[in-house]
Short mmCIF file of C-alpha atoms in Angstrom, two decimals:
data_model
loop_
_atom_site.label_atom_id
_atom_site.label_comp_id
_atom_site.label_asym_id
_atom_site.label_seq_id
_atom_site.Cartn_x
_atom_site.Cartn_y
_atom_site.Cartn_z
CA MET E 509 -2.78 14.04 -25.78
CA MET E 510 -0.06 16.39 -26.99
CA THR E 511 2.64 13.72 -26.69
CA SER E 512 1.78 10.35 -28.20
CA LEU E 513 1.25 7.38 -25.94
CA ALA E 514 4.08 5.56 -27.73
CA ASP E 515 6.42 8.46 -26.98
CA ILE E 516 5.37 8.45 -23.34
CA ARG E 517 5.95 4.70 -23.03
CA ASN E 518 9.39 5.08 -24.60
CA GLU E 519 10.30 7.39 -21.74
CA PHE E 520 9.99 4.48 -19.29
CA PRO E 521 12.81 1.93 -19.53
CA ALA E 522 11.08 -0.40 -17.04
CA LEU E 523 8.11 -0.80 -19.40
CA GLN E 524 10.31 -2.18 -22.17
CA GLN E 525 10.99 -5.48 -20.39
CA HIS E 526 9.44 -8.93 -20.61
CA VAL E 527 8.26 -10.82 -17.52
CA HIS E 528 7.92 -14.60 -17.74
CA GLY E 529 8.22 -14.29 -21.50
CA HIS E 530 5.48 -11.66 -21.89
CA PRO E 531 5.76 -7.90 -22.37
CA LEU E 532 5.24 -6.35 -18.94
CA VAL E 533 1.78 -4.96 -18.23
CA TYR E 534 2.24 -2.76 -15.19
CA LEU E 535 -1.08 -2.12 -13.43
CA ASP E 536 0.23 -1.63 -9.89
CA ASN E 537 0.55 2.11 -10.14
CA ALA E 538 -1.36 2.89 -6.94
CA SER E 539 1.44 1.05 -5.19
CA THR E 540 4.19 2.90 -7.01
CA THR E 541 4.70 4.19 -10.53
CA GLN E 542 7.57 3.51 -12.90
CA LYS E 543 10.03 6.33 -13.54
CA PRO E 544 10.55 8.28 -16.77
CA ARG E 545 14.03 8.66 -18.19
CA CYS E 546 14.14 12.36 -17.25
CA VAL E 547 13.80 11.43 -13.55
CA LEU E 548 16.44 8.71 -13.83
CA ASP E 549 18.78 11.09 -15.69
CA THR E 550 18.22 13.84 -13.12
CA ILE E 551 19.07 11.48 -10.27
CA GLN E 552 22.19 10.28 -12.09
CA ARG E 553 23.27 13.84 -12.90
CA SER E 554 22.59 15.03 -9.38
CA TYR E 555 24.82 12.36 -7.84
CA ALA E 556 27.44 12.67 -10.58
CA SER E 557 27.94 16.42 -10.73
CA GLU E 558 25.72 18.33 -8.34
CA TYR E 559 26.00 16.42 -5.09
CA ALA E 560 27.06 17.86 -1.76
CA ASN E 561 25.27 18.50 1.51
CA VAL E 562 22.72 21.29 1.49
CA HIS E 563 22.35 24.43 3.57
CA ARG E 564 25.70 24.13 5.33
CA GLY E 565 28.56 24.49 2.89
CA VAL E 566 30.25 27.61 1.57
CA HIS E 567 31.80 25.73 -1.32
CA SER E 568 30.32 25.90 -4.80
CA LEU E 569 29.11 22.34 -5.00
CA SER E 570 27.12 22.71 -1.80
CA GLN E 571 25.61 25.92 -3.08
CA ARG E 572 24.60 24.25 -6.34
CA ALA E 573 23.11 21.32 -4.46
CA THR E 574 21.23 23.70 -2.16
CA GLU E 575 19.93 25.66 -5.10
CA ALA E 576 18.72 22.50 -6.86
CA TYR E 577 17.11 21.25 -3.65
CA GLU E 578 15.46 24.51 -2.67
CA SER E 579 14.20 25.25 -6.17
CA VAL E 580 12.02 22.15 -5.91
CA ARG E 581 10.26 23.75 -2.96
CA TYR E 582 9.07 26.49 -5.33
CA GLU E 583 8.09 23.94 -7.95
CA VAL E 584 6.05 21.90 -5.47
CA ALA E 585 4.35 25.05 -4.21
CA GLU E 586 3.36 25.91 -7.76
CA PHE E 587 2.28 22.31 -8.47
CA ILE E 588 -0.25 22.27 -5.63
CA ASN E 589 -0.97 26.03 -5.71
CA ALA E 590 0.46 26.73 -2.27
CA SER E 591 0.60 30.45 -1.51
CA ASP E 592 4.14 30.31 -0.11
CA PRO E 593 7.03 27.88 -0.73
CA ARG E 594 7.76 27.88 3.01
CA GLU E 595 4.58 25.87 3.37
CA VAL E 596 6.29 22.94 1.62
CA ILE E 597 8.10 20.54 3.96
CA PHE E 598 10.15 17.72 2.45
CA THR E 599 9.58 14.40 4.17
CA ALA E 600 10.42 10.75 3.58
CA GLY E 601 6.97 10.25 2.03
CA ALA E 602 3.26 10.56 2.76
CA THR E 603 3.44 8.27 5.81
CA SER E 604 6.20 10.35 7.31
CA ALA E 605 4.28 13.54 6.49
CA ILE E 606 1.13 12.32 8.25
CA ASN E 607 3.14 11.17 11.27
CA LEU E 608 4.68 14.63 11.39
CA VAL E 609 1.23 16.26 11.55
CA ALA E 610 -0.12 13.71 14.01
CA GLN E 611 2.82 14.16 16.36
CA THR E 612 2.96 17.96 16.19
CA LEU E 613 -0.60 19.13 15.57
CA GLY E 614 -1.98 16.22 17.58
CA ARG E 615 0.22 17.01 20.55
CA SER E 616 -0.69 20.70 20.35
CA LEU E 617 -4.43 20.28 20.00
CA LEU E 618 -5.55 17.05 21.58
CA GLY E 619 -6.54 16.30 25.12
CA PRO E 620 -9.18 14.21 26.85
CA HIS E 621 -12.67 14.77 25.37
CA ASP E 622 -11.19 15.94 22.07
CA GLU E 623 -11.90 13.99 18.91
CA VAL E 624 -10.13 13.10 15.68
CA LEU E 625 -12.34 12.11 12.76
CA VAL E 626 -11.05 9.69 10.13
CA THR E 627 -12.89 7.73 7.46
CA GLU E 628 -13.41 4.00 7.15
CA MET E 629 -11.49 3.94 3.85
CA GLU E 630 -8.19 5.33 5.13
CA HIS E 631 -4.88 3.71 4.29
CA HIS E 632 -3.25 2.48 7.51
CA SER E 633 -0.83 5.39 7.15
CA ASN E 634 -3.68 7.85 7.71
CA LEU E 635 -5.29 5.77 10.45
CA VAL E 636 -2.63 4.30 12.74
CA PRO E 637 -0.82 7.63 13.41
CA TRP E 638 -4.15 9.02 14.63
CA GLN E 639 -4.85 5.93 16.73
CA VAL E 640 -1.42 6.35 18.32
CA ILE E 641 -1.77 10.06 19.13
CA CYS E 642 -5.35 9.62 20.37
CA ALA E 643 -4.22 6.88 22.74
CA GLU E 644 -1.33 9.04 23.90
CA ARG E 645 -3.49 12.11 24.52
CA GLY E 646 -6.61 10.37 25.79
CA ALA E 647 -8.56 11.65 22.79
CA ARG E 648 -11.31 9.82 20.94
CA LEU E 649 -11.00 8.54 17.39
CA ARG E 650 -14.25 8.71 15.45
CA VAL E 651 -14.97 7.21 12.06
CA LEU E 652 -17.06 8.38 9.11
CA GLU E 653 -18.28 5.16 7.53
CA ILE E 654 -18.53 4.22 3.88
CA ASP E 655 -21.51 2.76 2.09
CA ASP E 656 -21.50 -0.41 0.00
CA LYS E 657 -20.46 1.48 -3.10
CA GLY E 658 -17.39 2.81 -1.32
CA ASP E 659 -18.62 6.39 -0.94
CA LEU E 660 -18.44 8.25 2.35
CA LYS E 661 -21.76 8.34 4.21
CA LEU E 662 -22.03 12.11 4.09
CA ASP E 663 -25.49 12.00 5.65
CA GLN E 664 -23.77 10.77 8.83
CA LEU E 665 -21.17 13.53 8.86
CA GLU E 666 -23.18 15.61 11.33
CA ASP E 667 -23.22 12.64 13.74
CA VAL E 668 -19.45 12.28 13.91
CA LEU E 669 -18.31 15.87 13.43
CA GLY E 670 -18.96 18.34 16.21
CA LYS E 671 -17.65 20.83 18.71
CA ASN E 672 -15.17 18.31 20.13
CA THR E 673 -13.62 17.54 16.73
CA ARG E 674 -10.13 19.00 16.56
CA ILE E 675 -8.76 17.20 13.51
CA VAL E 676 -10.32 15.59 10.44
CA ALA E 677 -8.05 13.27 8.44
CA LEU E 678 -9.12 11.81 5.12
CA ALA E 679 -7.85 10.53 1.80
CA HIS E 680 -8.29 12.65 -1.30
CA ILE E 681 -8.62 9.43 -3.33
CA SER E 682 -8.98 5.95 -1.80
CA ASN E 683 -6.05 3.69 -2.63
CA THR E 684 -8.28 0.60 -2.57
CA LEU E 685 -11.66 1.72 -3.84
CA GLY E 686 -10.53 4.54 -6.11
CA THR E 687 -13.25 6.77 -4.67
CA VAL E 688 -12.60 10.49 -5.03
CA ASN E 689 -13.72 12.06 -1.78
CA PRO E 690 -15.55 15.41 -1.58
CA VAL E 691 -12.72 17.12 0.28
CA GLU E 692 -14.12 20.66 -0.18
CA HIS E 693 -17.46 19.61 1.31
CA ILE E 694 -15.76 18.07 4.34
CA THR E 695 -13.36 20.97 4.91
CA LYS E 696 -16.34 23.38 4.86
CA ALA E 697 -18.14 21.27 7.43
CA ALA E 698 -15.00 20.96 9.58
CA ARG E 699 -14.44 24.73 9.48
CA ARG E 700 -17.79 25.31 11.21
CA PHE E 701 -16.33 23.60 14.28
CA GLY E 702 -12.81 24.98 13.93
CA ALA E 703 -11.37 21.55 13.18
CA ARG E 704 -8.14 21.22 11.19
CA VAL E 705 -8.27 19.10 8.05
CA VAL E 706 -5.41 16.80 7.01
CA VAL E 707 -5.63 15.30 3.53
CA ASP E 708 -3.73 12.21 2.40
CA GLY E 709 -3.11 13.03 -1.24
CA ALA E 710 -0.88 10.05 -2.03
CA GLN E 711 -3.28 8.72 -4.68
CA ALA E 712 -4.24 12.08 -6.14
CA VAL E 713 -1.19 14.10 -7.14
CA SER E 714 -0.39 12.17 -10.32
CA HIS E 715 -4.00 11.75 -11.42
CA CYS E 716 -5.69 15.13 -11.03
CA PRO E 717 -4.74 18.75 -10.41
CA VAL E 718 -4.41 19.54 -6.71
CA ASP E 719 -5.13 23.05 -5.48
CA VAL E 720 -4.64 23.10 -1.73
CA GLN E 721 -6.15 26.55 -1.43
CA SER E 722 -9.40 25.67 -3.16
CA LEU E 723 -9.61 22.36 -1.28
CA GLY E 724 -9.63 24.48 1.86
CA CYS E 725 -7.62 21.96 3.87
CA ASP E 726 -4.90 22.78 6.40
CA PHE E 727 -2.41 20.03 5.58
CA TYR E 728 -1.84 17.91 2.46
CA ALA E 729 0.55 14.95 2.26
CA PHE E 730 1.90 13.01 -0.70
CA SER E 731 4.78 10.79 -1.83
CA ALA E 732 6.93 11.30 -4.89
CA HIS E 733 7.15 7.62 -5.79
CA LYS E 734 3.45 7.38 -6.70
CA ALA E 735 3.90 10.33 -9.04
CA TYR E 736 6.74 9.08 -11.26
CA GLY E 737 9.37 10.27 -8.77
CA PRO E 738 11.85 8.44 -6.56
CA SER E 739 10.92 6.55 -3.40
CA GLY E 740 11.86 7.77 0.05
CA VAL E 741 10.75 11.34 -0.49
CA GLY E 742 7.50 13.24 -0.21
CA VAL E 743 5.84 16.43 0.88
CA LEU E 744 3.82 17.79 3.70
CA TRP E 745 2.12 21.03 2.79
CA GLY E 746 0.73 23.03 5.69
CA ARG E 747 -0.73 26.50 6.08
CA LEU E 748 2.11 28.80 7.11
CA ASP E 749 0.33 30.30 10.12
CA LEU E 750 -0.34 26.80 11.47
CA LEU E 751 3.17 25.50 10.79
CA GLU E 752 4.69 28.47 12.58
CA GLY E 753 2.72 27.58 15.69
CA LEU E 754 3.73 23.93 15.75
CA PRO E 755 6.56 22.42 17.78
CA PRO E 756 9.31 20.54 15.92
CA TRP E 757 8.92 16.80 15.37
CA GLN E 758 12.31 15.20 14.90
CA SER E 759 15.28 17.10 16.22
CA GLY E 760 18.93 17.34 15.24
CA GLY E 761 21.02 19.30 12.79
CA ASP E 762 19.55 21.80 10.33
CA MET E 763 16.35 22.33 12.34
CA VAL E 764 18.03 24.63 14.89
CA LEU E 765 19.20 28.24 14.82
CA SER E 766 21.55 27.92 17.76
CA VAL E 767 22.43 25.31 20.34
CA ASP E 768 24.27 25.41 23.64
CA LEU E 769 24.45 22.79 26.36
CA ALA E 770 21.40 24.25 28.03
CA GLY E 771 19.09 24.12 25.02
CA ALA E 772 18.34 25.14 21.45
CA THR E 773 16.35 27.68 19.50
CA TYR E 774 14.57 26.26 16.52
CA ASN E 775 14.97 27.19 12.89
CA GLU E 776 12.27 28.82 10.82
CA VAL E 777 9.57 26.97 8.92
CA PRO E 778 10.04 24.77 6.92
CA HIS E 779 13.60 23.91 8.08
CA ARG E 780 12.33 23.38 11.63
CA PHE E 781 10.67 20.24 10.32
CA GLU E 782 13.58 18.92 8.26
CA ALA E 783 16.09 17.65 10.80
CA GLY E 784 19.27 16.03 9.53
CA THR E 785 20.61 15.67 6.01
CA PRO E 786 17.53 15.34 3.82
CA ASN E 787 16.99 13.09 0.83
CA ILE E 788 18.72 15.65 -1.39
CA VAL E 789 18.74 13.70 -4.64
CA GLY E 790 15.26 12.37 -3.92
CA VAL E 791 13.92 15.90 -3.71
CA VAL E 792 15.70 16.88 -6.92
CA GLY E 793 14.30 13.76 -8.62
CA MET E 794 10.84 14.62 -7.37
CA GLY E 795 11.18 18.04 -8.99
CA ALA E 796 11.96 16.36 -12.32
CA ALA E 797 8.90 14.11 -11.95
CA LEU E 798 6.55 17.00 -11.23
CA ARG E 799 7.93 18.93 -14.20
CA TRP E 800 7.32 15.88 -16.37
CA ILE E 801 3.70 15.64 -15.18
CA ARG E 802 3.17 19.31 -15.94
CA GLU E 803 4.61 18.87 -19.41
CA ILE E 804 2.14 16.07 -20.16
CA GLY E 805 -0.63 18.09 -18.53
CA PHE E 806 -3.54 17.01 -16.40
CA ASP E 807 -6.05 17.47 -19.24
CA SER E 808 -4.26 14.72 -21.16
CA ILE E 809 -3.64 12.59 -18.08
CA MET E 810 -7.25 12.64 -16.89
CA LYS E 811 -8.66 12.09 -20.37
CA HIS E 812 -6.42 9.10 -21.02
CA GLU E 813 -6.84 7.56 -17.57
CA ASP E 814 -10.64 7.89 -17.91
CA VAL E 815 -10.43 5.85 -21.11
CA LEU E 816 -8.40 3.21 -19.27
CA LEU E 817 -10.80 3.12 -16.33
CA HIS E 818 -13.81 2.73 -18.60
CA ALA E 819 -11.99 -0.09 -20.39
CA ILE E 820 -11.33 -1.84 -17.07
CA GLU E 821 -14.95 -1.43 -15.98
CA ASP E 822 -16.16 -2.67 -19.36
CA ARG E 823 -13.84 -5.72 -19.52
CA LEU E 824 -14.45 -6.71 -15.90
CA GLY E 825 -18.18 -6.31 -16.46
CA ARG E 826 -18.01 -8.99 -19.15
CA ILE E 827 -16.50 -11.58 -16.79
CA GLY E 828 -19.35 -13.10 -14.82
CA ALA E 829 -17.23 -14.20 -11.85
CA VAL E 830 -15.88 -10.70 -11.19
CA ARG E 831 -17.25 -8.91 -8.14
CA ARG E 832 -16.21 -5.29 -7.96
CA ILE E 833 -15.27 -3.90 -4.55
CA GLY E 834 -15.99 -0.20 -4.73
CA THR E 835 -18.45 0.99 -7.34
CA SER E 836 -18.61 4.70 -6.65
CA SER E 837 -19.53 6.89 -9.61
CA LYS E 838 -16.50 9.02 -8.72
CA ILE E 839 -13.56 6.65 -9.21
CA ARG E 840 -10.07 7.56 -10.37
CA SER E 841 -7.11 5.34 -11.15
CA SER E 842 -7.83 2.20 -9.08
CA VAL E 843 -10.33 -0.64 -9.40
CA SER E 844 -10.59 -3.44 -6.83
CA PHE E 845 -12.29 -6.74 -7.47
CA LEU E 846 -12.57 -10.44 -6.69
CA LEU E 847 -12.66 -13.31 -9.15
CA GLY E 848 -15.19 -15.86 -7.93
CA ASP E 849 -13.82 -17.69 -4.91
CA VAL E 850 -10.22 -17.60 -6.16
CA HIS E 851 -8.07 -15.89 -3.56
CA ALA E 852 -6.67 -12.54 -4.66
CA HIS E 853 -3.09 -13.77 -4.17
CA ASP E 854 -3.71 -16.68 -6.47
CA VAL E 855 -5.17 -14.35 -9.08
CA GLY E 856 -2.12 -12.10 -8.72
CA THR E 857 0.25 -15.03 -9.13
CA ILE E 858 -1.45 -16.37 -12.25
CA LEU E 859 -1.52 -12.88 -13.78
CA ASP E 860 2.18 -12.51 -12.94
CA GLY E 861 2.79 -15.63 -15.00
CA GLU E 862 1.23 -13.72 -17.91
CA GLY E 863 3.50 -10.73 -17.31
CA ILE E 864 0.73 -8.68 -15.69
CA ALA E 865 1.53 -6.86 -12.44
CA VAL E 866 -1.44 -6.11 -10.20
CA ARG E 867 -1.66 -5.76 -6.44
CA ALA E 868 -3.34 -8.46 -4.38
CA GLY E 869 -3.95 -8.11 -0.67
CA HIS E 870 -5.61 -5.76 1.77
CA HIS E 871 -3.78 -2.73 0.37
CA CYS E 872 -3.07 -1.48 3.92
CA THR E 873 -6.80 -0.85 4.31
CA GLN E 874 -7.95 -3.70 6.54
CA PRO E 875 -11.05 -1.78 7.73
CA VAL E 876 -12.17 -1.61 4.09
CA MET E 877 -11.70 -5.38 3.82
CA ASP E 878 -13.78 -5.79 6.99
CA HIS E 879 -16.51 -3.55 5.57
CA PHE E 880 -16.87 -5.72 2.49
CA ASP E 881 -16.22 -8.92 4.50
CA VAL E 882 -13.31 -10.00 2.33
CA ASP E 883 -9.71 -10.87 3.20
CA ALA E 884 -8.09 -9.38 0.16
CA THR E 885 -8.85 -7.96 -3.26
CA VAL E 886 -7.14 -7.72 -6.60
CA ARG E 887 -6.43 -4.13 -7.54
CA ALA E 888 -5.67 -2.85 -11.01
CA SER E 889 -4.46 0.74 -11.01
CA VAL E 890 -3.54 2.76 -14.05
CA ALA E 891 -1.06 5.46 -14.99
CA ILE E 892 -0.57 7.70 -17.99
CA TYR E 893 1.56 5.08 -19.78
CA ASN E 894 -0.98 2.22 -19.76
CA THR E 895 -2.87 1.21 -22.90
CA VAL E 896 -6.29 -0.23 -23.63
CA GLU E 897 -4.50 -3.24 -25.14
CA GLU E 898 -2.98 -3.86 -21.71
CA ILE E 899 -6.45 -3.80 -20.16
CA ASP E 900 -7.46 -6.43 -22.73
CA ARG E 901 -4.50 -8.52 -21.61
CA LEU E 902 -5.68 -8.17 -18.01
CA ALA E 903 -9.09 -9.48 -19.04
CA ASP E 904 -7.49 -12.39 -20.92
CA GLY E 905 -5.35 -13.13 -17.86
CA LEU E 906 -8.42 -13.25 -15.65
CA LYS E 907 -10.10 -15.67 -18.04
CA HIS E 908 -6.98 -17.84 -17.92
CA THR E 909 -7.07 -17.68 -14.11
CA GLU E 910 -10.66 -18.92 -14.16
CA GLU E 911 -9.57 -21.87 -16.30
CA VAL E 912 -6.72 -22.78 -13.93
CA PHE E 913 -9.06 -22.81 -10.95
CA ARG E 914 -12.06 -24.39 -12.69
CA MET T 847 13.07 -18.87 -13.04
CA SER T 848 9.88 -20.88 -12.63
CA ARG T 849 6.70 -19.46 -14.04
CA PRO T 850 4.43 -18.50 -11.15
CA ASP T 851 1.53 -20.52 -12.53
CA GLN T 852 3.65 -23.68 -12.17
CA LEU T 853 2.67 -23.46 -8.51
CA TYR T 854 -0.80 -24.57 -9.38
CA HIS T 855 -0.09 -28.07 -10.64
CA PRO T 856 -2.64 -30.82 -10.06
CA GLU T 857 -1.13 -32.11 -6.82
CA MET T 858 -1.33 -28.66 -5.27
CA MET T 859 -4.89 -28.13 -6.46
CA ILE T 860 -5.99 -31.49 -5.04
CA LEU T 861 -4.53 -30.56 -1.66
CA ALA T 862 -6.12 -27.09 -1.78
CA ALA T 863 -9.52 -28.65 -2.41
CA ASP T 864 -9.12 -31.25 0.36
CA ARG T 865 -11.56 -30.24 3.10
CA SER T 866 -11.34 -33.49 5.07
CA ARG T 867 -9.57 -31.79 7.98
CA VAL T 868 -11.25 -28.40 7.77
CA GLY T 869 -13.33 -27.27 10.71
CA HIS T 870 -13.61 -27.14 14.46
CA LEU T 871 -12.24 -29.95 16.64
CA ASP T 872 -14.34 -30.80 19.70
CA GLY T 873 -12.18 -31.52 22.70
CA ALA T 874 -9.07 -29.89 21.26
CA THR T 875 -6.24 -29.55 23.78
CA HIS T 876 -4.12 -27.11 21.80
CA ARG T 877 -4.88 -24.20 19.52
CA GLY T 878 -2.66 -22.05 17.36
CA GLU T 879 -3.14 -19.22 14.90
CA ALA T 880 -0.84 -17.56 12.39
CA ARG T 881 -1.41 -14.44 10.37
CA ASN T 882 0.37 -12.99 7.41
CA PRO T 883 0.41 -9.25 8.04
CA LEU T 884 1.24 -8.54 4.41
CA CYS T 885 -1.98 -9.95 3.04
CA GLY T 886 -4.21 -10.43 6.08
CA ASP T 887 -4.45 -14.20 5.67
CA ARG T 888 -5.33 -16.12 8.82
CA LEU T 889 -4.88 -19.79 9.57
CA SER T 890 -5.93 -21.45 12.80
CA ILE T 891 -5.48 -25.03 13.89
CA GLU T 892 -6.90 -27.10 16.72
CA LEU T 893 -5.38 -30.38 17.78
CA LEU T 894 -5.92 -33.14 20.27
CA LEU T 895 -2.65 -34.10 21.92
CA GLU T 896 -2.51 -37.32 23.95
CA THR T 897 1.08 -36.69 25.02
CA PRO T 898 3.22 -37.25 23.13
CA MET T 899 0.92 -38.26 20.26
CA ILE T 900 -1.08 -35.83 18.11
CA GLU T 901 -4.33 -37.73 17.72
CA ARG T 902 -6.35 -35.36 15.52
CA VAL T 903 -5.88 -31.97 13.82
CA ARG T 904 -8.33 -29.59 12.18
CA PHE T 905 -7.72 -26.24 10.51
CA GLU T 906 -9.59 -23.22 9.29
CA ALA T 907 -8.03 -20.96 6.68
CA ARG T 908 -8.90 -17.58 5.30
CA GLY T 909 -6.18 -17.67 2.75
CA CYS T 910 -5.02 -18.60 -0.71
CA ALA T 911 -4.82 -21.99 -2.39
CA ILE T 912 -1.21 -22.45 -1.26
CA ALA T 913 -2.04 -21.76 2.39
CA ARG T 914 -4.99 -24.17 2.25
CA ALA T 915 -2.98 -26.86 0.45
CA SER T 916 -0.12 -26.57 2.91
CA ALA T 917 -2.50 -26.80 5.87
CA ALA T 918 -4.20 -29.88 4.42
CA LEU T 919 -0.86 -31.58 3.86
CA MET T 920 0.44 -30.62 7.28
CA CYS T 921 -2.63 -31.99 9.04
CA SER T 922 -2.40 -35.28 7.19
CA LEU T 923 1.32 -35.59 8.00
CA VAL T 924 1.24 -34.77 11.70
CA GLU T 925 -1.78 -36.82 12.75
CA MET T 926 -0.63 -39.85 14.73
CA GLN T 927 2.86 -38.43 15.05
CA THR T 928 4.54 -37.27 18.24
CA ASP T 929 4.74 -33.51 18.82
CA ARG T 930 8.54 -33.71 18.41
CA VAL T 931 8.24 -35.40 15.02
CA ALA T 932 5.59 -32.88 13.96
CA LEU T 933 7.85 -29.95 14.78
CA GLU T 934 10.75 -31.66 13.01
CA LEU T 935 8.57 -32.04 9.91
CA GLY T 936 7.96 -28.29 10.02
CA HIS T 937 11.71 -27.62 10.06
CA ARG T 938 12.20 -29.97 7.13
CA PHE T 939 9.39 -28.31 5.20
CA ARG T 940 11.08 -24.92 5.59
CA GLU T 941 14.42 -26.42 4.55
CA GLU T 942 12.70 -27.83 1.48
CA LEU T 943 11.45 -24.36 0.50
CA GLU T 944 14.86 -22.79 1.04
CA SER T 945 16.94 -25.44 -0.69
CA PRO T 946 18.17 -24.87 -4.23
CA GLU T 947 16.72 -26.83 -7.11
CA SER T 948 17.88 -30.36 -6.28
CA ALA T 949 16.49 -33.71 -5.25
CA PRO T 950 13.65 -33.15 -2.79
CA ILE T 951 14.50 -33.64 0.88
CA ASP T 952 11.13 -35.22 1.46
CA PRO T 953 8.93 -36.34 -1.44
CA ARG T 954 5.82 -35.52 0.56
CA PHE T 955 6.60 -31.84 0.12
CA ASP T 956 6.96 -32.13 -3.63
CA ALA T 957 3.73 -30.23 -4.34
CA PHE T 958 5.40 -27.08 -3.07
CA ARG T 959 8.67 -27.36 -4.99
CA ALA T 960 7.85 -24.37 -7.22
CA LEU T 961 8.05 -22.14 -4.14
CA ARG T 962 11.82 -22.65 -4.14
CA GLN T 963 11.86 -20.12 -6.99
CA ILE T 964 8.96 -17.93 -5.88
CA ARG T 965 10.03 -16.44 -2.60
CA SER T 966 7.11 -14.01 -2.37
CA ARG T 967 4.63 -16.83 -1.80
CA ARG T 968 6.63 -18.98 0.65
CA ARG T 969 5.00 -17.44 3.69
CA CYS T 970 1.63 -18.68 2.40
CA ALA T 971 2.95 -22.22 2.67
CA THR T 972 4.56 -21.85 6.08
CA LEU T 973 1.52 -20.27 7.73
CA ALA T 974 0.05 -23.64 8.78
CA TRP T 975 3.35 -24.77 10.25
CA GLU T 976 3.63 -21.50 12.18
CA ALA T 977 0.17 -22.17 13.64
CA LEU T 978 1.26 -25.70 14.58
CA GLU T 979 4.37 -24.39 16.31
CA GLN T 980 2.31 -21.86 18.18
CA ALA T 981 -0.12 -24.58 19.28
CA LEU T 982 2.63 -26.91 20.48
CA GLU T 983 5.18 -24.45 21.80
CA GLY T 984 2.97 -21.56 22.81
CA ASP T 985 2.01 -23.02 26.18
#
């Protein structure tokens, strides 16, 4: 990579610490990533010298804050190759973005006999909002299953996608299995029936280039905090012609053009969907994070993360008690596994004692746990700042865990 | 701060491996179940109550070593106790987990003392007691 790994790691103050006497090995990146100094500095600077409310002040500080906030809309549009910055709606995160689509698109499109198609691997945030709106509208929720490798059963797509399908919602990359889904293939199939496609990109935006136009989807959601940015902020991208036809979701200040006691006229897209004072500094911090990713470059990111993934697969493969959950040939960033009959939480706790942070649990994907008939898994997920030496420490930690539970 | 692996000392591991009260209880009069929504762990108990005495208790756990150890200890403690005493033991167990590092309130809970410093795993240990409360107070 253009910048050395040591230089990248130096950008992250959180990685310099020791946990339980060991240098921190942070492998819980699918949950949230650590933040580079440029993001922390931007947040600090924004609050210290550029902070005022946006869109509604004539004073200079408000104008500077508005400019900083709105410029990120252009940067996000460029980052995901949106054709128009108005297609970028700032939200509280991916969950909020998906709820926005479910409550607006769902209410517009769904009625009895209509169907929403999700996949068996969805994070609860891309499943429950669709369950809720289907129940509300009397629509049917259908599911595209996964096979035992953790790939979608594409041969069954024709069985669950049809003339009644109004919306297809799927993850770009599975947060539990790491599977990269064939989004283009599914959007093409959905198009034949006029269904709208909503993609949960929470696990993708920091790991691979995202081009919403070539994906062919209608909506794309992601959070900043999984892409080196602050928590509490994210993006919903939607095709402009669709957004303009949708009703507002939350209502209040900033999303209206005029209000009298009899009613209100709504603001233009995207402001119609951003009621109230937004997460101003969060958005500005997200802009810094996306700039940082672009500076490193996806060629370097993907190359390095592939090395890390191969190292995980190799080291886990040498531990006889490890059972991988999700063995697709198209995995990015996350690997789930079990260690013999040791509960995932116990593995996570022993690893924590070694200074190694992994996620243990159902990862908000209980249907995936049901599919593999497990209660929980251990998940190691990488980011650009991880090293092969850290993967070796994970392997050593797992061997130590085996000894504790022998 | 305690090291997390201090949780897994021999006393805890012996309790976690104790399957003497694992399984289904024929003729149970009360049933309770508790779930930890954060991790999906489930713990169910069945007990035979000859009012006011808890005659027998059995549990089934889909959970970690701490949840299993806590359930095994709980079952051994509440058998042949009145329901009121059993519930009081549950309160004392929670107090034990919350209390600062000091002399244990009840030496029978000593296996779980490391949880005083490891808040994130306390719920694993209270799951069995939640199931007991549900069984005794849920009707």
